[in-house]
Amino acid sequence: MMEEERYDAEQIQVLEGLDPVRKRPGMYIGSTSIDGLHHLVYEIVDNAIDEALAGYCTEITVEILPENIIRVSDNGRGIPTGIHPTEGISAATVVYTVLHAGGKFGGGGYKVSGGLHGVGASVVNALSEWLEIRVRDGKHEHFQHFDRGEYKEPLKIVGDTQETGTIVTFKADAEIFETTQYDYEVLLKRMREQAFLNAGIRIIISDTRDENEPVSETLHYEGGIRQFVEHIHAVKGYESVGDVIYVSGRQDDSVAEIAMQYNDSYNEVILSFANNIHTKDGGSHETGFKNALTKVVNDYGRQFGKLKENEKLSGDDVREGLTAIVSVKLTECEFEGQTKGRLGNPQVRPFVEKLVQEKLMSYFEMNPETAGTIIDKCLAARKAREAAKAARDTARRKTAMENASLPGKLADCSEHGVENTEIYIVEGDSAGGSAKGGRDRRYQAILPLWGKMLNVEKARIDKVYGNEKLMPVVTALGTGIGEDFNLEKLRYDKVIIMADADVDGCHIRTLLLTFFFRYMRPLIENGNVYIAQPPLYRVSRGEKKVFYAFSDAERDKYIAELADKDGNSSKVAVQRYKGLGEMDSEQLWETTMNPETRTILRVKMEDAIRADEIITILMGDKVMPRKDYIEKYAKTVENLDI
Ligand code: 28F
């Protein structure tokens, strides 16, 4: 009796402990969207990674099981099962039932990795319909079951074992999350990133939800972030220039490591991480790296007569065509900014700066060939930048003189400066013709695209000014590009890309998105860019009964609807639209352009980032040798097909 009462008291305390999490889940995991759902997995995996970083775990398994149940296992020491001195319950139970349990152990030092909020296991438990832990300590297997964070029975021994480790199985609570359907590709990407950032750890991820098509991948990189750089180049189809350069160092309790390599593109890719968390807005570690890189390249160039006294390479010059990973691990990270995407910790900048300065300089001195290649590349970048500036100045002057005469092919709308004006950017003259015929000319403008598209991937901004396909877009939108971009000058409320629903259409869409992403980014951030959704089929019976279908399933639904009662569908006509050009003006208006009946998709930053990522895959030419990679990643191309 006494014993029961004691447990009851604790139950109440535990309940109070997790209540706020279920009340305001967003506070703890960011959101209850699919991102929040994935966050649950990251939290548990982070704990296993901590155990690996502590030196006790070599392998982590992440399984997506049928019904979207997640199981994460590690071969570490197992969460301690002893009775916690002040809580009076097992340490493992405390970890899973007390908010911010880490603090209870008085050791801020233990946790190195961590999710967005670093809140841990108890939050996952609170937001799971049910969760089970199995701890193996080399002697026994301990087990405990929770329902929405609550338990009826304490951690119990359920068997003997020689093994050690922790296994956590959970099912996200459908009452909390908008969706409980995990995206394998997203989890895979994150696990791969973690495997790169923590060299040597083996992460095995599997998805057995579809019993006919189980998938699994083993992620294990002894080369760590060096292989991360190589992976990025392989995925993007870049040719490497020079070797991967790797530097690392430690100061007090902080460690930093950097891997970098140049490539034949003009793109700068710097991914920085603090305690395995991606810092998308950079911060002190990234600044330290950039400062040091600029200084070393300039110093080396001057020292070896590659740069004249008055010549100086800018940060942009030395980072053109560079891929770099900057990873620091600190006892405590301060994340700043609105989305907490920037590392604060001021002392990290001089630490990384000094480290990179010293080690990169000695690398250059010991590898003069690579150093020479890099300097030459940076000099070429500088020259191109000067050419770009000249082109921009000319364009500016021209704009001022001609008062930006609009492109000849543009069929502009009559109303201006009003909300709800739209410009349709249409590939192909015939589709452009239909669109012009079908539009509401008061507020809809049509710009047909023609001519040769610029390979945005391999071109610098000066080439945009001379490109016959992109310049009309730039002039029609009125905003300018790059440094000159001004959102206030945008001439339309909506910029709608209208392309065929086939591979070529996907290609042009991706190219335009990449172009907007790189040279008119605020346009996407501000939500002005849309994708038109033309139908794939016209299903009709006679003249009167006409349906437009946007998917095969919808087509079949309409066929069934229009068929005779006995199911005979021979009188139903199905026309497949191979392109926009096959629709007449009226059909195009009705299905794709009429705001009352159409569907248009607003492009989100993620879509544009993804377009940017896959652009080289679509560009073809030199990617052929990387067929394996492409086949694997080409899937994302379909995903973009929104
Ligand atoms: C499937 C998820 O969560 N693995 C974990 C350990 C090991 C220890 C530990 C975890 C709270 C704050 C100490 C064991 N022996 N996988 C996991 N493995 N937590 S979580 O301790 C947590 C305590 O500090 C562990 C000795 N020390 C630590």
XYZ file of C-alpha atoms and ligand atoms in Angstrom:
670
model
C 0.000 0.000 0.000
C 2.701 2.414 1.059
C 4.691 1.435 -1.972
C 1.769 2.170 -4.287
C 1.152 5.573 -2.795
C 4.753 6.504 -3.288
C 4.550 5.672 -6.973
C 1.291 7.573 -7.326
C 2.927 10.700 -6.005
C 5.656 10.378 -8.552
C 3.205 9.724 -11.318
C 1.611 13.091 -10.666
C 4.940 14.830 -10.735
C 5.827 13.118 -14.002
C 2.489 14.034 -15.498
C 2.974 17.649 -14.618
C 6.408 17.390 -16.088
C 5.240 16.619 -19.613
C 1.917 18.412 -19.736
C 3.274 21.606 -21.302
C 4.783 19.596 -24.139
C 1.422 18.219 -25.242
C -0.214 21.604 -24.744
C 2.289 23.509 -26.870
C 4.246 21.001 -28.939
C 5.496 23.669 -31.317
C 7.509 25.225 -28.499
C 9.506 22.045 -28.164
C 9.828 20.629 -31.660
C 9.310 23.720 -33.806
C 6.005 22.659 -35.361
C 3.537 19.798 -35.644
C 4.039 19.546 -39.395
C 6.105 16.828 -41.029
C 9.205 18.749 -39.907
C 8.177 18.347 -36.293
C 7.433 14.691 -36.914
C 10.927 14.122 -38.302
C 12.288 16.023 -35.355
C 11.152 13.212 -33.066
C 13.490 10.837 -34.848
C 16.372 13.311 -34.737
C 15.997 13.755 -30.987
C 16.321 10.046 -30.304
C 19.130 9.559 -32.821
C 20.974 12.531 -31.297
C 21.086 10.709 -27.983
C 22.591 7.660 -29.648
C 25.124 9.885 -31.430
C 26.091 11.443 -28.110
C 26.805 7.974 -26.834
C 28.939 7.351 -29.913
C 30.803 10.642 -29.447
C 31.441 9.624 -25.860
C 33.251 6.662 -27.405
C 30.938 3.808 -26.472
C 28.752 3.225 -29.484
C 29.734 2.334 -33.039
C 26.466 1.516 -34.719
C 23.030 3.110 -34.819
C 20.022 1.613 -36.547
C 17.029 3.668 -37.605
C 14.014 1.712 -38.809
C 10.799 3.014 -40.286
C 8.412 0.129 -39.638
C 4.908 -0.496 -40.967
C 2.302 1.928 -39.594
C 5.022 4.575 -39.318
C 6.458 3.134 -36.160
C 10.062 4.201 -35.571
C 12.712 2.087 -33.922
C 16.134 3.474 -33.067
C 18.800 1.179 -31.627
C 22.395 1.643 -30.589
C 25.139 -0.590 -29.245
C 26.279 1.833 -26.536
C 26.350 1.288 -22.785
C 22.598 1.551 -22.428
C 20.885 4.378 -20.580
C 21.662 3.984 -16.854
C 18.981 1.937 -15.112
C 19.930 2.606 -11.498
C 17.609 4.480 -9.179
C 18.142 8.183 -9.481
C 19.169 9.693 -6.117
C 16.679 12.561 -5.910
C 13.889 11.336 -8.201
C 13.676 7.881 -6.633
C 13.010 6.251 -10.008
C 15.361 4.749 -12.560
C 17.584 7.151 -14.470
C 16.196 5.851 -17.777
C 12.661 6.682 -16.641
C 13.782 10.143 -15.599
C 15.342 10.716 -19.014
C 12.034 9.785 -20.652
C 9.606 11.499 -18.314
C 11.181 14.664 -16.980
C 11.457 17.716 -19.158
C 15.045 18.849 -19.622
C 16.142 15.717 -17.815
C 19.728 16.383 -18.844
C 19.947 19.193 -16.310
C 18.949 16.864 -13.497
C 22.247 15.102 -13.849
C 24.127 18.325 -13.373
C 26.184 17.592 -16.437
C 25.840 20.125 -19.214
C 29.002 18.520 -20.465
C 27.496 15.242 -21.604
C 25.377 16.465 -24.437
C 27.293 17.379 -27.559
C 24.814 16.861 -30.332
C 21.282 18.112 -30.113
C 18.224 18.970 -32.089
C 16.791 22.385 -32.785
C 15.773 22.862 -29.183
C 17.869 20.173 -27.558
C 14.978 19.021 -25.443
C 15.367 15.330 -25.849
C 13.737 12.077 -25.123
C 10.945 13.156 -22.763
C 9.467 15.392 -25.443
C 9.390 12.532 -27.923
C 7.731 10.396 -25.263
C 5.107 13.045 -24.520
C 4.245 13.344 -28.220
C 4.067 9.614 -28.908
C 0.879 7.597 -28.803
C 3.099 4.996 -27.219
C 6.829 4.532 -26.675
C 8.934 1.671 -25.389
C 12.485 1.549 -24.159
C 14.694 -1.502 -23.945
C 18.001 -1.126 -22.197
C 20.640 -3.849 -22.281
C 23.431 -3.484 -19.746
C 25.405 -6.643 -20.480
C 23.511 -8.602 -17.861
C 19.827 -7.822 -18.181
C 17.349 -6.406 -20.574
C 15.189 -3.706 -18.979
C 11.864 -2.639 -20.437
C 9.319 0.101 -19.942
C 6.176 1.071 -21.830
C 4.623 4.559 -21.979
C 1.327 5.860 -23.335
C 1.465 9.545 -24.243
C 4.332 9.950 -21.796
C 2.632 8.181 -18.912
C 3.567 4.831 -17.414
C 1.759 2.368 -15.208
C 4.744 0.208 -14.426
C 8.353 1.088 -13.678
C 11.393 -0.004 -15.685
C 11.577 -3.777 -15.245
C 14.005 -6.560 -16.023
C 12.485 -8.768 -18.721
C 15.386 -11.072 -19.524
C 19.091 -11.826 -19.560
C 21.544 -10.588 -22.162
C 25.261 -10.300 -22.810
C 24.775 -7.325 -25.043
C 24.653 -3.632 -24.286
C 22.710 -0.820 -25.879
C 19.464 1.090 -26.041
C 16.427 0.420 -28.225
C 13.625 2.951 -28.437
C 10.426 2.240 -30.360
C 7.646 4.780 -30.737
C 4.586 5.763 -32.660
C 4.006 9.487 -33.121
C 0.671 10.691 -31.776
C -1.777 11.336 -34.609
C -3.715 13.629 -32.237
C -0.720 15.947 -32.229
C 0.793 15.782 -35.691
C -0.711 16.961 -38.964
C 0.788 13.879 -40.552
C 2.471 10.806 -39.134
C 3.831 9.672 -42.499
C 7.635 9.900 -42.530
C 9.534 10.908 -45.647
C 12.319 8.355 -46.082
C 14.400 10.638 -48.307
C 14.364 13.403 -45.702
C 15.398 11.072 -42.897
C 18.038 9.493 -45.132
C 19.522 12.883 -45.968
C 19.735 13.833 -42.318
C 21.245 10.481 -41.301
C 23.812 10.727 -44.086
C 24.737 14.197 -42.900
C 25.152 12.907 -39.350
C 27.318 10.048 -40.603
C 29.560 12.529 -42.455
C 29.790 14.823 -39.434
C 30.698 11.996 -37.088
C 33.364 10.056 -38.946
C 33.367 6.335 -38.341
C 29.865 5.983 -36.920
C 27.808 3.461 -38.822
C 24.178 4.420 -39.311
C 21.863 1.893 -40.881
C 18.534 3.259 -42.033
C 15.711 1.154 -43.383
C 12.132 1.599 -44.492
C 9.983 -1.511 -44.482
C 6.582 0.180 -44.614
C 5.997 -1.221 -48.066
C 6.634 -4.931 -47.668
C 7.026 -5.296 -51.427
C 9.693 -2.657 -51.623
C 11.848 -2.544 -48.502
C 14.767 -0.112 -48.725
C 17.864 0.212 -46.608
C 21.130 2.082 -46.643
C 24.304 1.849 -44.588
C 25.982 5.187 -43.981
C 29.548 4.899 -42.810
C 32.282 7.370 -43.708
C 35.734 6.921 -42.216
C 36.727 10.091 -44.092
C 33.983 12.138 -42.391
C 33.458 15.625 -43.765
C 36.110 15.105 -46.481
C 33.705 12.611 -47.996
C 30.849 15.060 -47.426
C 32.580 17.466 -49.828
C 33.167 14.699 -52.371
C 29.549 13.636 -52.059
C 28.298 17.151 -52.798
C 30.484 17.350 -55.886
C 29.307 13.971 -57.091
C 25.633 14.820 -56.569
C 25.959 18.166 -58.298
C 28.014 16.712 -61.106
C 30.911 19.061 -60.493
C 34.433 18.252 -61.593
C 36.864 18.704 -58.715
C 39.736 21.162 -58.982
C 42.642 20.211 -56.717
C 42.451 17.887 -53.719
C 40.182 17.991 -50.705
C 41.920 20.061 -48.048
C 41.229 19.121 -44.443
C 42.186 20.994 -41.300
C 41.210 20.373 -37.711
C 42.166 21.583 -34.282
C 41.105 21.878 -30.700
C 41.074 24.648 -28.110
C 40.021 23.884 -24.554
C 36.788 21.895 -24.919
C 36.088 23.018 -28.478
C 36.972 21.208 -31.659
C 36.759 22.481 -35.207
C 37.254 20.747 -38.517
C 37.047 22.032 -42.044
C 37.047 20.194 -45.363
C 37.170 22.145 -48.605
C 37.651 21.590 -52.289
C 37.277 23.726 -55.383
C 35.310 22.657 -58.456
C 34.632 23.754 -62.023
C 31.384 25.599 -61.222
C 30.931 29.229 -60.141
C 28.910 28.241 -57.139
C 29.805 28.785 -53.512
C 28.622 26.082 -51.142
C 29.594 26.490 -47.518
C 27.746 24.299 -45.068
C 28.454 24.999 -41.437
C 27.492 23.013 -38.366
C 27.671 23.525 -34.645
C 27.289 20.392 -32.529
C 26.026 18.571 -35.620
C 23.266 21.119 -36.151
C 23.257 22.884 -39.485
C 23.686 26.633 -39.028
C 21.992 27.832 -42.184
C 22.735 31.479 -41.431
C 26.378 30.830 -40.615
C 27.793 32.628 -37.612
C 31.117 32.954 -35.842
C 32.590 29.652 -37.089
C 31.748 30.441 -40.703
C 32.981 34.014 -40.440
C 36.248 32.798 -38.962
C 36.711 30.383 -41.834
C 35.896 32.939 -44.531
C 38.190 35.585 -43.052
C 41.055 33.141 -42.820
C 40.570 31.797 -46.340
C 40.617 35.274 -47.880
C 43.709 36.224 -45.903
C 45.660 33.054 -46.665
C 44.967 33.114 -50.410
C 45.985 36.782 -50.601
C 49.069 36.304 -48.431
C 50.182 33.236 -50.347
C 49.541 34.896 -53.708
C 51.585 37.908 -52.713
C 54.374 35.834 -51.200
C 54.792 33.794 -54.361
C 54.479 36.628 -56.822
C 51.065 35.610 -58.155
C 49.490 38.832 -56.951
C 50.873 42.297 -57.533
C 51.204 44.727 -54.643
C 48.011 46.598 -55.475
C 45.971 43.519 -56.394
C 43.592 42.039 -53.868
C 41.269 39.071 -54.081
C 37.885 39.568 -52.461
C 36.014 37.015 -50.378
C 33.734 36.312 -53.339
C 36.777 35.771 -55.564
C 38.309 33.169 -53.268
C 35.005 31.363 -52.703
C 33.881 31.044 -56.305
C 33.566 27.357 -57.135
C 34.315 26.333 -53.555
C 32.581 23.669 -51.513
C 33.403 23.674 -47.817
C 32.136 22.061 -44.656
C 32.817 23.834 -41.378
C 31.992 21.802 -38.298
C 32.562 22.823 -34.705
C 31.717 20.974 -31.521
C 31.392 23.049 -28.390
C 30.258 22.380 -24.833
C 27.532 24.944 -25.230
C 26.216 26.567 -28.394
C 24.445 29.883 -28.549
C 22.123 29.946 -31.534
C 20.965 33.373 -32.612
C 18.637 35.033 -35.073
C 14.960 34.624 -35.719
C 15.196 30.974 -36.744
C 18.176 30.244 -34.491
C 20.196 29.470 -37.593
C 23.329 31.383 -36.672
C 26.073 30.451 -34.211
C 26.751 33.228 -31.707
C 29.657 32.142 -29.491
C 32.095 35.034 -30.168
C 35.208 33.152 -29.084
C 34.723 30.641 -31.910
C 35.591 33.142 -34.641
C 39.205 33.813 -33.566
C 39.658 30.109 -32.800
C 38.614 28.970 -36.276
C 40.312 31.921 -37.936
C 43.694 31.193 -36.352
C 43.390 27.475 -36.972
C 42.595 27.863 -40.668
C 45.189 30.583 -41.177
C 48.013 28.485 -39.805
C 47.079 25.123 -41.221
C 45.902 26.268 -44.623
C 49.026 28.345 -45.129
C 51.249 25.389 -44.318
C 49.126 23.198 -46.602
C 49.686 25.676 -49.452
C 53.398 25.771 -48.752
C 53.639 22.018 -48.821
C 51.371 21.604 -51.867
C 52.443 24.397 -54.211
C 50.752 22.790 -57.193
C 47.288 22.790 -55.603
C 47.945 26.261 -54.206
C 48.897 27.522 -57.675
C 45.750 26.055 -59.222
C 43.630 27.706 -56.551
C 45.268 31.134 -56.944
C 44.821 30.981 -60.724
C 41.177 30.088 -60.272
C 40.629 32.979 -57.867
C 42.342 35.367 -60.282
C 40.033 34.194 -63.057
C 37.081 34.805 -60.762
C 38.304 38.316 -60.090
C 38.624 39.032 -63.791
C 35.128 37.693 -64.475
C 33.728 39.784 -61.652
C 35.191 42.880 -63.231
C 33.635 41.891 -66.567
C 30.309 41.348 -64.808
C 30.514 44.756 -63.225
C 31.154 46.320 -66.630
C 28.163 44.458 -68.085
C 25.990 45.590 -65.202
C 27.061 49.185 -65.565
C 26.271 49.056 -69.273
C 22.895 47.509 -68.522
C 22.191 50.188 -65.944
C 23.107 52.964 -68.344
C 21.004 51.383 -71.054
C 18.071 51.028 -68.675
C 18.330 54.668 -67.688
C 18.518 55.794 -71.322
C 15.827 53.654 -72.891
C 13.631 53.767 -69.830
C 13.596 49.986 -69.880
C 11.660 49.349 -73.051
C 9.633 46.190 -72.559
C 10.415 43.048 -74.515
C 8.675 42.858 -77.895
C 7.146 39.446 -77.234
C 5.474 40.572 -74.046
C 1.703 40.858 -74.248
C 1.284 43.180 -71.294
C -1.852 43.649 -69.258
C -3.731 46.917 -69.336
C -4.042 47.533 -65.611
C -0.944 48.422 -63.693
C 0.236 49.140 -60.231
C -2.708 47.105 -58.995
C -2.788 44.017 -56.909
C -3.635 40.760 -58.622
C -1.783 41.450 -61.832
C -0.098 38.373 -63.193
C 2.547 37.490 -65.703
C 2.550 34.056 -67.293
C 5.965 32.954 -68.437
C 5.243 30.411 -71.132
C 7.604 28.094 -72.939
C 6.989 27.801 -76.651
C 5.306 30.047 -79.197
C 2.183 27.951 -79.783
C 1.358 27.767 -76.079
C 2.122 31.462 -75.877
C -0.435 32.035 -78.637
C -3.159 30.100 -76.808
C -2.354 31.914 -73.603
C -2.570 35.303 -75.288
C -5.917 34.372 -76.781
C -7.330 33.006 -73.554
C -6.146 35.494 -70.972
C -8.025 38.269 -69.269
C -5.962 41.086 -70.702
C -6.889 43.499 -67.966
C -4.664 41.862 -65.388
C -2.883 38.965 -67.119
C 0.304 39.473 -69.107
C 1.915 36.766 -71.241
C 5.602 36.425 -71.960
C 6.496 33.597 -74.327
C 10.034 32.316 -73.884
C 12.190 31.632 -76.872
C 15.817 31.218 -77.806
C 18.623 29.387 -76.113
C 18.532 29.058 -72.373
C 21.570 30.017 -70.384
C 23.144 27.219 -68.398
C 22.634 28.999 -65.088
C 24.814 26.446 -63.422
C 27.971 27.256 -65.286
C 27.482 30.953 -65.946
C 28.344 34.054 -64.021
C 25.990 36.995 -63.740
C 27.551 38.902 -66.678
C 26.259 36.187 -69.008
C 22.686 36.778 -67.823
C 22.815 40.301 -69.210
C 23.526 38.954 -72.659
C 21.113 36.011 -72.638
C 18.269 36.296 -75.124
C 15.991 34.025 -73.146
C 16.431 35.443 -69.665
C 16.758 39.157 -70.373
C 13.116 39.539 -71.511
C 12.077 37.953 -68.190
C 14.279 40.384 -66.280
C 12.986 43.406 -68.191
C 9.351 42.330 -67.988
C 9.535 41.831 -64.217
C 11.282 45.170 -63.859
C 13.180 44.303 -60.681
C 16.748 43.951 -61.931
C 18.954 41.082 -60.764
C 21.665 40.309 -58.258
C 22.864 43.340 -56.331
C 20.496 45.551 -58.327
C 17.383 43.563 -57.431
C 14.572 45.701 -56.069
C 11.321 44.000 -55.127
C 9.443 47.286 -55.098
C 9.923 47.559 -58.831
C 8.162 44.256 -59.500
C 5.559 44.955 -62.197
C 3.194 42.099 -61.328
C 1.806 40.577 -58.186
C 2.185 36.982 -59.374
C 4.895 35.503 -61.566
C 3.475 32.262 -62.938
C 5.618 29.715 -64.722
C 3.516 27.783 -67.225
C 5.202 24.813 -68.853
C 4.212 21.434 -70.208
C 3.757 18.546 -67.811
C 6.550 16.558 -69.468
C 10.307 16.227 -69.042
C 11.087 19.322 -71.101
C 8.555 21.325 -69.147
C 10.085 20.095 -65.900
C 13.474 21.141 -67.232
C 12.480 24.700 -68.088
C 10.620 25.047 -64.792
C 13.654 23.914 -62.857
C 15.922 26.240 -64.797
C 13.690 29.241 -64.207
C 13.335 28.423 -60.523
C 17.086 28.113 -60.213
C 17.499 31.403 -62.011
C 15.026 33.136 -59.664
C 16.656 31.469 -56.674
C 20.108 32.677 -57.601
C 19.474 36.116 -59.028
C 16.071 37.204 -57.709
C 15.854 35.344 -54.419
C 13.564 37.840 -52.594
C 10.960 37.114 -55.259
C 10.738 33.553 -53.980
C 11.100 34.502 -50.324
C 8.249 36.958 -50.757
C 6.050 34.271 -52.326
C 5.550 35.913 -55.725
C 6.461 32.898 -57.843
C 3.897 30.273 -58.828
C 3.675 27.177 -60.991
C 0.646 26.753 -63.227
C -1.010 23.349 -63.231
C -2.288 22.417 -66.684
C -4.447 19.295 -66.850
C -3.088 16.031 -68.202
C -6.338 14.727 -69.687
C -9.610 15.848 -71.128
C -12.328 13.302 -70.429
C -15.560 13.874 -72.290
C -18.786 12.333 -73.431
C -20.385 14.178 -76.276
C -20.054 17.934 -76.380
C -21.609 18.766 -73.063
C -19.954 16.551 -70.514
C -16.320 17.567 -70.197
C -13.928 17.026 -67.306
C -10.263 17.894 -66.991
C -8.067 15.511 -65.018
C -4.803 16.434 -63.344
C -3.730 12.883 -62.540
C -4.278 9.349 -63.781
C -6.461 8.597 -60.788
C -8.666 11.582 -61.520
C -8.904 10.535 -65.163
C -10.117 7.081 -64.168
C -12.629 8.603 -61.768
C -14.141 10.731 -64.549
C -14.173 7.823 -66.999
C -16.178 5.822 -64.479
C -18.517 8.762 -63.911
C -19.202 9.209 -67.601
C -19.505 5.527 -68.452
C -22.906 3.846 -68.903
C -24.546 2.476 -65.812
C -23.430 -1.035 -66.780
C -19.856 0.188 -66.939
C -19.434 0.450 -70.666
C -17.044 3.337 -71.248
C -16.746 3.074 -75.032
C -18.549 6.391 -75.495
C -16.152 8.232 -73.229
C -13.376 10.070 -75.040
C -10.034 10.581 -73.357
C -7.570 13.051 -74.776
C -4.093 13.224 -73.334
C -2.529 16.659 -73.488
C 1.072 16.268 -74.464
C 1.611 19.962 -74.242
C -0.033 23.271 -73.526
C -0.043 23.931 -77.255
C -2.685 21.259 -77.759
C -5.248 23.227 -75.831
C -7.145 25.987 -77.515
C -7.403 29.393 -75.896
C -10.708 28.678 -74.252
C -9.571 25.376 -72.765
C -6.349 26.897 -71.476
C -8.270 29.725 -69.845
C -10.799 27.406 -68.263
C -8.340 24.822 -66.927
C -5.162 26.697 -66.157
C -5.593 30.464 -66.143
C -9.016 31.373 -64.819
C -8.510 32.293 -61.144
C -11.974 30.917 -60.399
C -11.234 27.411 -61.636
C -7.462 26.958 -61.848
C -4.977 25.638 -59.300
C -1.620 27.335 -59.071
C 1.121 26.315 -56.680
C 3.091 28.894 -54.782
C 6.812 28.124 -54.886
C 8.386 27.805 -51.465
C 12.056 28.357 -50.691
C 12.507 24.603 -50.232
C 11.275 24.020 -53.787
C 13.760 26.533 -55.141
C 16.608 25.106 -53.088
C 15.763 21.692 -54.425
C 15.633 22.994 -57.989
C 19.045 24.518 -57.451
C 20.333 21.212 -56.107
C 19.180 19.154 -59.031
C 19.899 21.584 -61.810
C 23.129 19.942 -62.890
C 21.493 16.568 -62.952
C 19.051 17.930 -65.494
C 21.702 19.764 -67.437
C 22.940 16.462 -68.752
C 26.307 16.625 -70.523
C 29.027 15.729 -68.066
C 26.919 13.864 -65.559
C 26.813 10.652 -67.555
C 29.804 9.036 -65.810
C 27.981 9.520 -62.541
C 25.053 7.471 -63.651
C 24.780 5.673 -60.329
C 24.383 8.872 -58.432
C 21.953 10.276 -60.901
C 19.736 7.243 -60.853
C 19.601 7.505 -57.119
C 18.972 11.219 -56.978
C 16.876 11.592 -60.080
C 13.928 10.700 -57.868
C 14.091 14.212 -56.465
C 13.449 15.477 -59.966
C 10.098 13.745 -59.928
C 9.405 15.142 -56.507
C 9.934 18.618 -57.863
C 7.232 17.881 -60.354
C 5.073 19.044 -57.471
C 18.149 4.720 -29.239
C 18.560 5.947 -28.570
O 19.355 7.103 -26.246
N 21.297 5.941 -26.233
C 21.798 6.374 -25.051
C 23.140 6.419 -23.270
C 24.130 6.103 -22.399
C 24.245 6.813 -21.214
C 23.326 7.826 -20.971
C 22.266 7.444 -22.945
C 21.813 11.442 -18.461
C 22.748 12.568 -18.582
C 24.038 10.658 -18.153
C 25.555 5.177 -19.904
N 26.506 4.881 -19.004
N 19.793 5.737 -27.884
C 20.110 6.313 -26.734
N 22.843 5.831 -24.455
N 22.350 8.142 -21.806
S 21.121 7.665 -24.158
O 23.409 8.521 -19.826
C 22.451 9.537 -19.668
C 22.629 10.204 -18.415
O 24.029 12.074 -18.316
C 25.292 6.480 -20.246
C 27.199 5.862 -18.451
N 26.959 7.160 -18.753
C 26.021 7.442 -19.659
